Tab-separated table of C-alpha atoms in Angstrom:
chain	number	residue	atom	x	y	z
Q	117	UNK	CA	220.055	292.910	199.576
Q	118	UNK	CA	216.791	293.106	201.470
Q	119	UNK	CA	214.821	291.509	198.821
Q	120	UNK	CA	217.084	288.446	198.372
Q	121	UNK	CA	217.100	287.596	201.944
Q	122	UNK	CA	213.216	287.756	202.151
Q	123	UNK	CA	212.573	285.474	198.984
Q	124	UNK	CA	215.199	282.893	200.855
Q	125	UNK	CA	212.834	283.076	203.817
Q	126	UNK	CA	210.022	282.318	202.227
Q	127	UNK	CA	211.073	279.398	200.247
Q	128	UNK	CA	211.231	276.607	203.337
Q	129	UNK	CA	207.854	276.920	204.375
Q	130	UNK	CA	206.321	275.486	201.081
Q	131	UNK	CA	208.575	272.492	201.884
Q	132	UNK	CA	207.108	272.259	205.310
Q	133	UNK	CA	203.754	272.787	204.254
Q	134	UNK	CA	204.052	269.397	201.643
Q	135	UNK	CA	205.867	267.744	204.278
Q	136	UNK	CA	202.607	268.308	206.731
Q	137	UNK	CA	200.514	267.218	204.604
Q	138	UNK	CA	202.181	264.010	203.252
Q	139	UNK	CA	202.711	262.669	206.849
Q	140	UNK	CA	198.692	263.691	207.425
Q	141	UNK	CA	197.787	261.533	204.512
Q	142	UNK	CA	200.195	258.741	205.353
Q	143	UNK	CA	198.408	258.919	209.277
Q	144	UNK	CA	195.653	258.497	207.692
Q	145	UNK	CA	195.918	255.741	205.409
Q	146	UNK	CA	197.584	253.777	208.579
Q	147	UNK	CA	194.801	254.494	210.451
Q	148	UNK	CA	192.651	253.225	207.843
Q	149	UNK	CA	194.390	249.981	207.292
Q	150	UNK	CA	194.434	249.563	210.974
Q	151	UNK	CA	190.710	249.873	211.180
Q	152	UNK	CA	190.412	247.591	208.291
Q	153	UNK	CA	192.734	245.222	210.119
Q	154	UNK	CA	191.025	245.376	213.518
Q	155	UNK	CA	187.193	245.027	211.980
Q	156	UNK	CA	188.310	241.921	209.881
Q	157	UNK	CA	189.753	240.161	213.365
Q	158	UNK	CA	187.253	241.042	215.180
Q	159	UNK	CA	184.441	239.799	212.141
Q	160	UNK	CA	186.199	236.597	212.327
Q	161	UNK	CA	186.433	236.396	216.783
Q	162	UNK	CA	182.418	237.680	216.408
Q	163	UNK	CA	181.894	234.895	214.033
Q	164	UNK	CA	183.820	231.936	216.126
Q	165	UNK	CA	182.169	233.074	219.609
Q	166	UNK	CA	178.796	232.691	217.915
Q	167	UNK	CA	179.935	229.252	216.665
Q	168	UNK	CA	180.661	228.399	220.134
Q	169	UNK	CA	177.745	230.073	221.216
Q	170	UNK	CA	175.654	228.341	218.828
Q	171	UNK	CA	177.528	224.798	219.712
Q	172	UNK	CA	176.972	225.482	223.446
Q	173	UNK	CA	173.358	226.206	222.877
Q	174	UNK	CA	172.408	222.925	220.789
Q	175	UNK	CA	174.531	220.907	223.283
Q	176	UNK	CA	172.900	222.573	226.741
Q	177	UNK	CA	169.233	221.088	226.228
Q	178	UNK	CA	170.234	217.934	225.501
Q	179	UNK	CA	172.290	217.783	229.059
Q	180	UNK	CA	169.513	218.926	230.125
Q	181	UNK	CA	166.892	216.239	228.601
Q	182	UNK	CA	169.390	213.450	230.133
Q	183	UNK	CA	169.510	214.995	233.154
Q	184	UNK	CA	165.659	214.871	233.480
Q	185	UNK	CA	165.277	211.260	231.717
Q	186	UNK	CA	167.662	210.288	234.092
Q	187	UNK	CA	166.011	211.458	237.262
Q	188	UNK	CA	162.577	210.510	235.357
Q	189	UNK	CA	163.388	206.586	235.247
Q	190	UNK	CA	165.064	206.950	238.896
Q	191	UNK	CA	161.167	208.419	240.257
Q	192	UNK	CA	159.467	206.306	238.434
Q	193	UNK	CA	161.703	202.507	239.710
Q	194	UNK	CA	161.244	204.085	243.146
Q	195	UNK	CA	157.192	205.161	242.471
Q	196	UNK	CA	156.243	201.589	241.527
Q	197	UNK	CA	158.300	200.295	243.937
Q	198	UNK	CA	156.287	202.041	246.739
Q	199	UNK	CA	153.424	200.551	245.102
Q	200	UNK	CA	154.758	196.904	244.998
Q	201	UNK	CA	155.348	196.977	241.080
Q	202	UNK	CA	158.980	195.110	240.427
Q	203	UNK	CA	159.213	196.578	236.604
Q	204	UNK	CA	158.840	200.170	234.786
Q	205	UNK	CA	155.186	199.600	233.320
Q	206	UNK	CA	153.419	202.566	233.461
Q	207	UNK	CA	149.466	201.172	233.915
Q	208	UNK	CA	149.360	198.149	235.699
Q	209	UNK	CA	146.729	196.101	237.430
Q	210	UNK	CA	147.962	195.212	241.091
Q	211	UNK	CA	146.674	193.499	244.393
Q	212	UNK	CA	145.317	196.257	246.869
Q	213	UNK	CA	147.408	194.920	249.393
Q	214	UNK	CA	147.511	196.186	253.217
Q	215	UNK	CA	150.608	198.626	252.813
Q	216	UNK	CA	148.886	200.064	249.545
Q	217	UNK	CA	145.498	200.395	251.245
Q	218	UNK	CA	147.084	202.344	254.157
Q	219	UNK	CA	149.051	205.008	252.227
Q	220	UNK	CA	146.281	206.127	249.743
Q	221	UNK	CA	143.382	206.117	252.512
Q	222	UNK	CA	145.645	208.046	255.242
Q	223	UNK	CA	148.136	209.730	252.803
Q	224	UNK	CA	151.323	208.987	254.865
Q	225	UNK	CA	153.703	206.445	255.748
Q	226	UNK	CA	154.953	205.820	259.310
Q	227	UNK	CA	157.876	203.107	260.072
Q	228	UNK	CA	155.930	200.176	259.636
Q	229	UNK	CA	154.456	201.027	256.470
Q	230	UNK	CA	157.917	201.669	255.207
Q	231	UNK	CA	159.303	198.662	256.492
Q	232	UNK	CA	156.116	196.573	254.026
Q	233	UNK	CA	157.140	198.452	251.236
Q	234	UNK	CA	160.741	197.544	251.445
Q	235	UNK	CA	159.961	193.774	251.973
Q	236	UNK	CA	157.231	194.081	249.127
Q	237	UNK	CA	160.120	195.180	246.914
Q	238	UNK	CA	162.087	192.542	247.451
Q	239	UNK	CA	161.938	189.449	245.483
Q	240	UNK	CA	160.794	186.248	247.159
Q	241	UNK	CA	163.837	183.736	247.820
Q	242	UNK	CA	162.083	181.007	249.523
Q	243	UNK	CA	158.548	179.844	248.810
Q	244	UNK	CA	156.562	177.254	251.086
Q	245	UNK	CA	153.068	176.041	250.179
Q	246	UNK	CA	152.022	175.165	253.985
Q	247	UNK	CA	153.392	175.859	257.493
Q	248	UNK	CA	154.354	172.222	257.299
Q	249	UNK	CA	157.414	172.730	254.832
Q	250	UNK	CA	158.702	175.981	256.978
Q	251	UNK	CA	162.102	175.493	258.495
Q	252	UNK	CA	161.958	178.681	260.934
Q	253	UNK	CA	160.810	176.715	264.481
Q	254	UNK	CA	159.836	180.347	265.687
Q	255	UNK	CA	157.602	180.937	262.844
Q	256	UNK	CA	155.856	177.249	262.922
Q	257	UNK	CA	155.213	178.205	266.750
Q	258	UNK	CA	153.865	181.665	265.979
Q	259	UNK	CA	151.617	179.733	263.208
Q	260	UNK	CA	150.659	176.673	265.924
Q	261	UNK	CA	149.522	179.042	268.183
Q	262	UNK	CA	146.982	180.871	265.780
Q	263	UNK	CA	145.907	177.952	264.633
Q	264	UNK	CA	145.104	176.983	268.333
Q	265	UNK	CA	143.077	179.895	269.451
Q	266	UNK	CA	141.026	180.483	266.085
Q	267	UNK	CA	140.736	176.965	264.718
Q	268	UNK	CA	141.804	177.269	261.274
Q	269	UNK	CA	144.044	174.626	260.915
Q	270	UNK	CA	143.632	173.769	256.674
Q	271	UNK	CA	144.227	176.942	255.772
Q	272	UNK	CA	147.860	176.700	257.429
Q	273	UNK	CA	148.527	173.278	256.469
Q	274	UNK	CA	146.418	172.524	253.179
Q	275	UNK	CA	149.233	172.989	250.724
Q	276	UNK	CA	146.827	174.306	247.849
Q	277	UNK	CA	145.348	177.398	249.854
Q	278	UNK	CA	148.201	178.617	251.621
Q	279	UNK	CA	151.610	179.540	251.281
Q	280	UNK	CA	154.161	181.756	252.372
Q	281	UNK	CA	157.492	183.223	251.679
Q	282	UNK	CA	161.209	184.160	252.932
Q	283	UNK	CA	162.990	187.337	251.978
Q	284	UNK	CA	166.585	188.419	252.060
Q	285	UNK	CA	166.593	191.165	255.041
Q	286	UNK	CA	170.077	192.399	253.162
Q	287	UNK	CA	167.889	193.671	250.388
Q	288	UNK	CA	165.079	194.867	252.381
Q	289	UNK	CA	167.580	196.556	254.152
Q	290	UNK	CA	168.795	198.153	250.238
Q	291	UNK	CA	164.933	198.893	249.554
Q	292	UNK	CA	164.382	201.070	252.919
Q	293	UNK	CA	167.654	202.683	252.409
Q	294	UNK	CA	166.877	203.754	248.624
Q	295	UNK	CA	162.967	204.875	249.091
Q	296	UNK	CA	163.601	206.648	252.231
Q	297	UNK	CA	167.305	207.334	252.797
Q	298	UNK	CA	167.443	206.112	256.411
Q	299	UNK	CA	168.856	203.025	257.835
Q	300	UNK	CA	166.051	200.436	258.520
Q	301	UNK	CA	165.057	198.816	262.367
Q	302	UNK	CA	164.003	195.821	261.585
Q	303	UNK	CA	160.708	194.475	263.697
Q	304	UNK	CA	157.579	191.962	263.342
Q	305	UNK	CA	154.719	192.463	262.561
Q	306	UNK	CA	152.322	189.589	264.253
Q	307	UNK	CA	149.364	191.266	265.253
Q	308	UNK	CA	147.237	189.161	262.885
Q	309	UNK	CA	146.841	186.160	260.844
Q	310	UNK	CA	148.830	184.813	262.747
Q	311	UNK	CA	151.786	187.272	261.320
Q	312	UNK	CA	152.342	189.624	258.332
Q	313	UNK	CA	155.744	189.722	258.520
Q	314	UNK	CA	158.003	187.655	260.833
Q	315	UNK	CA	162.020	188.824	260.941
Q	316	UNK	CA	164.759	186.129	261.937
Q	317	UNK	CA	167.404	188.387	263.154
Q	318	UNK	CA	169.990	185.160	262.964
Q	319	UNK	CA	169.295	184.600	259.202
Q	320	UNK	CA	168.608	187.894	258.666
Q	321	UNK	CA	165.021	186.947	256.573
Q	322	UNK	CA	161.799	188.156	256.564
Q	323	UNK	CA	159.021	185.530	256.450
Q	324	UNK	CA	155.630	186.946	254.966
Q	325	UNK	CA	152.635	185.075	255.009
Q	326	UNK	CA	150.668	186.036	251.501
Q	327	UNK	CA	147.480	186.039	252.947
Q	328	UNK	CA	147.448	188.896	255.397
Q	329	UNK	CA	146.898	192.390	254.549
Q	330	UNK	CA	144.188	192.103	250.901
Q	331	UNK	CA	141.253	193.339	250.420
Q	332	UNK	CA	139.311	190.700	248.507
Q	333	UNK	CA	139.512	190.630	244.745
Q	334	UNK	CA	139.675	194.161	243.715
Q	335	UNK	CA	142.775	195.192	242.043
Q	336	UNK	CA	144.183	198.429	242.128
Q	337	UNK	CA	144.369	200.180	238.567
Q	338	UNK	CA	147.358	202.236	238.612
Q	339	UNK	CA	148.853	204.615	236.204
Q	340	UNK	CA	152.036	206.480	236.185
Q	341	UNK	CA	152.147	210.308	234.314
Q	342	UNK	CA	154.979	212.122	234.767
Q	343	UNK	CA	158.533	213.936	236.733
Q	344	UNK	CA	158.325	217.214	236.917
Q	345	UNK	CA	161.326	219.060	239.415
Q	346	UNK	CA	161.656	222.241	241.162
Q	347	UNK	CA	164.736	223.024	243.115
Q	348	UNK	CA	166.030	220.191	245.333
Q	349	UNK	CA	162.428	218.236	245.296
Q	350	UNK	CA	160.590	216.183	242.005
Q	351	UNK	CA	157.024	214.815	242.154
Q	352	UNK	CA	155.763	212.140	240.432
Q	353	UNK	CA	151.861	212.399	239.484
Q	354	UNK	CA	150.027	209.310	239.282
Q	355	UNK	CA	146.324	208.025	238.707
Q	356	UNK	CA	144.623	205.796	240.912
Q	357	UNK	CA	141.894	203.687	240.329
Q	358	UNK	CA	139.704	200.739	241.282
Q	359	UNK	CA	138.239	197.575	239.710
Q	360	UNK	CA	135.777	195.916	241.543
Q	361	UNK	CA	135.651	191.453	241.709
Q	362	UNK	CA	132.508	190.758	239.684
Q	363	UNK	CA	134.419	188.682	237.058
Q	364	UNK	CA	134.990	186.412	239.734
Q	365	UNK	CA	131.065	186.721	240.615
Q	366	UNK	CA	129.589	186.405	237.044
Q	367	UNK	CA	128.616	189.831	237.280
Q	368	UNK	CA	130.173	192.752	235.145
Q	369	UNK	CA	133.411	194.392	236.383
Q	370	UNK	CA	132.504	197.878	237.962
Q	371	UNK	CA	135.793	200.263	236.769
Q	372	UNK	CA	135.917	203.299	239.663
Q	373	UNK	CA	137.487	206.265	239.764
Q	374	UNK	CA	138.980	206.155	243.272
Q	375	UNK	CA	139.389	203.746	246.204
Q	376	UNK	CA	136.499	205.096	247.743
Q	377	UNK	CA	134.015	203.551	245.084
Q	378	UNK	CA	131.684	206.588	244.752
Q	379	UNK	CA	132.257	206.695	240.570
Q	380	UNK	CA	131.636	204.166	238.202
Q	381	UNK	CA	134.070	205.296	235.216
Q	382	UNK	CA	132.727	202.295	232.941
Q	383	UNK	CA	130.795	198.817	233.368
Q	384	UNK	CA	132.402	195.810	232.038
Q	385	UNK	CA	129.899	192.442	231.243
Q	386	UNK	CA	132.936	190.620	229.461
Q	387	UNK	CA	134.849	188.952	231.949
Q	388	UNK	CA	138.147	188.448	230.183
Q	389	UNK	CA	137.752	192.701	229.055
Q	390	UNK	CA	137.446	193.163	232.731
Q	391	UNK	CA	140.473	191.190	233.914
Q	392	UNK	CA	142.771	192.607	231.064
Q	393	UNK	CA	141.189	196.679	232.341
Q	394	UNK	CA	143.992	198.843	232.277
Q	395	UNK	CA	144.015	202.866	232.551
Q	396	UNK	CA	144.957	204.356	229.003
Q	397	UNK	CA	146.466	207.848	228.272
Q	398	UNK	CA	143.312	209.106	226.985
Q	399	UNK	CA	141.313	208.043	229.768
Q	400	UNK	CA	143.578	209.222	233.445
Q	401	UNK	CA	141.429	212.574	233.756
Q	402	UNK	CA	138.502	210.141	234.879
Q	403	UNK	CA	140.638	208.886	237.763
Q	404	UNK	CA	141.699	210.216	240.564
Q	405	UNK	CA	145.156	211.769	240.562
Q	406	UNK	CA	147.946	211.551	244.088
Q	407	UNK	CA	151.671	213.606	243.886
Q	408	UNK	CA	154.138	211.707	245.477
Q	409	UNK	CA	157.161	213.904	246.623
Q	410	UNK	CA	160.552	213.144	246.272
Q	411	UNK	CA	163.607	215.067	248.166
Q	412	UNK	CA	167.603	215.673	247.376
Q	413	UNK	CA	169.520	214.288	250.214
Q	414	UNK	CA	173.371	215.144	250.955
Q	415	UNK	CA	174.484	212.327	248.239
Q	416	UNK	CA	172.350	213.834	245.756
Q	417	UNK	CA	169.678	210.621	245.942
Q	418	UNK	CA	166.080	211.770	245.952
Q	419	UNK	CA	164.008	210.284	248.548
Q	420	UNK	CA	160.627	209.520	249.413
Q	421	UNK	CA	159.166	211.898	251.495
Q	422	UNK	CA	154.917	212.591	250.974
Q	423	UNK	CA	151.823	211.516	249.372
Q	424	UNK	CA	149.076	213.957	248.411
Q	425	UNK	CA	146.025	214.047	246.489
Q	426	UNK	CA	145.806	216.406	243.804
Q	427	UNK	CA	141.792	215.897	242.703
């Protein structure tokens, strides 16, 4: 009887012993298909982030090109505004007038200087050929008066030598705002033959007269290179030079590399060669070269703010 119960005992634990190891193997093979399961979604998750990626990373430089173009064309309108130029060209020939002469030889701009630049960037409403065709009584007496104490009475009233020119103060007023992000106070300036700039505070007009402020017949040769930004400020670099008068003298046109006349880049006997000079790309490393500076206000509008010279 002892026998027979022990055989019975025995007998269970080879069932338990398959059992075990069928529900290992079938653990096993879940796991397995769960891994497989798991490594194919995440395979196809890896491979859509890096499509996104990828689509994110072809997309953010070109933001970033517009960006730059954009704040590019906005430096550059503003640059050659600053330097009386009413168009994008990017070498130009231009009259050295008074308010250019004064920022490049003292290398900053106070109030009245700012206040030029804003009426030179204006366009000219009103032209008149000779004090006798103004309309402005004030002006006419300003002009009378000068002409009084200095005796040079043709050259305000001979309609082929002389003229002068109204602007709209409302977009002077626009200019000063947009180059230097203040409000503008408007004033005269009549220190001089007889005025430079007369303001009518009842039309609200600026009256220039065109020959104050030159400096002969050079031209100012002026070239514009490039933006370039760091943080909230950009800089425009630009090259500055000079061409001297002597196509108007029957002499050869002296090209220099600075206002100050001290380098001759290149002599020019044909007159019609001299008048059409302008700097070329491959040529702006024998000019001088300035950094204009350029700050972001509150309304995210850059601003002028300095002149410096770089060479």
């Amino acid at each position: 009887m002892e026998e027979q119960n022990n055989y019975e005992i025995k007998e269970p634990k080879k069932k338990n012993t398959s059992t075990i190891i069928f529900t290992i193997i079938f653990i096993i093979l879940i796991g397995v298909i769960g891994y497989l399961t798991f490594t194919r979604v995440m395979e196809r998750s890896n491979k859509q982030n890096n499509q996104e990626s990828s689509q994110q990373k072809q997309e953010s430089p070109k933001k970033e090109i517009d960006a730059k173009e954009n704040v590019k064309i906005d430096i550059l309108t503003k640059t050659n505004k600053i330097f009386s130029i009413k168009d994008n060209s990017k070498s130009k020939s231009i009259n050295y007038t008074g308010n250019i002469v004064e920022i490049l030889e003292k290398l900053s701009l106070n109030d009245d200087n700012k206040i030029r630049i804003a009426v030179n960037a204006s366009k000219k409403h009103k032209v008149h050929t000779s004090k006798n065709k103004l309309s402005n009584p004030e002006v006419i007496k300003i002009i009378d008066e000068y002409i009084k104490n200095y005796t040079v009475e043709e050259y305000f009233t001979n309609e082929d030598t002389y003229f002068y020119a109204q602007y709209d103060g409302e977009e002077v007023e626009r200019n000063y705002k947009e180059l230097f992000g203040e409000q503008i106070e408007h004033r005269d300036f009549k220190d001089a033959c007889p005025f430079e700039y007369y303001y009518d505070s009842k039309s609200n007009e600026y009256f220039s007269n065109n020959q104050c402020g030159g400096t002969g017949y050079d031209e100012l040769l002026y070239y514009f290179d490039k933006v370039t930004t760091k943080d909230d400020e950009s800089y425009a670099y630009i090259y500055i030079g000079l061409k001297g008068n002597g196509r108007y003298t029957g002499e050869s046109t002296k090209i220099y590399s600075d206002i100050d006349k001290k380098n001759i880049v290149e002599e020019i006997t044909d007159p019609q060669k001299g008048s059409d000079y302008l700097i070329e790309d491959n040529k702006i490393d024998e000019f001088a070269k300035y950094k204009l500076t350029y700050k972001l206000n509150d309304l995210n509008q850059y601003y002028f703010d300095k002149i410096e010279k770089c060479n």
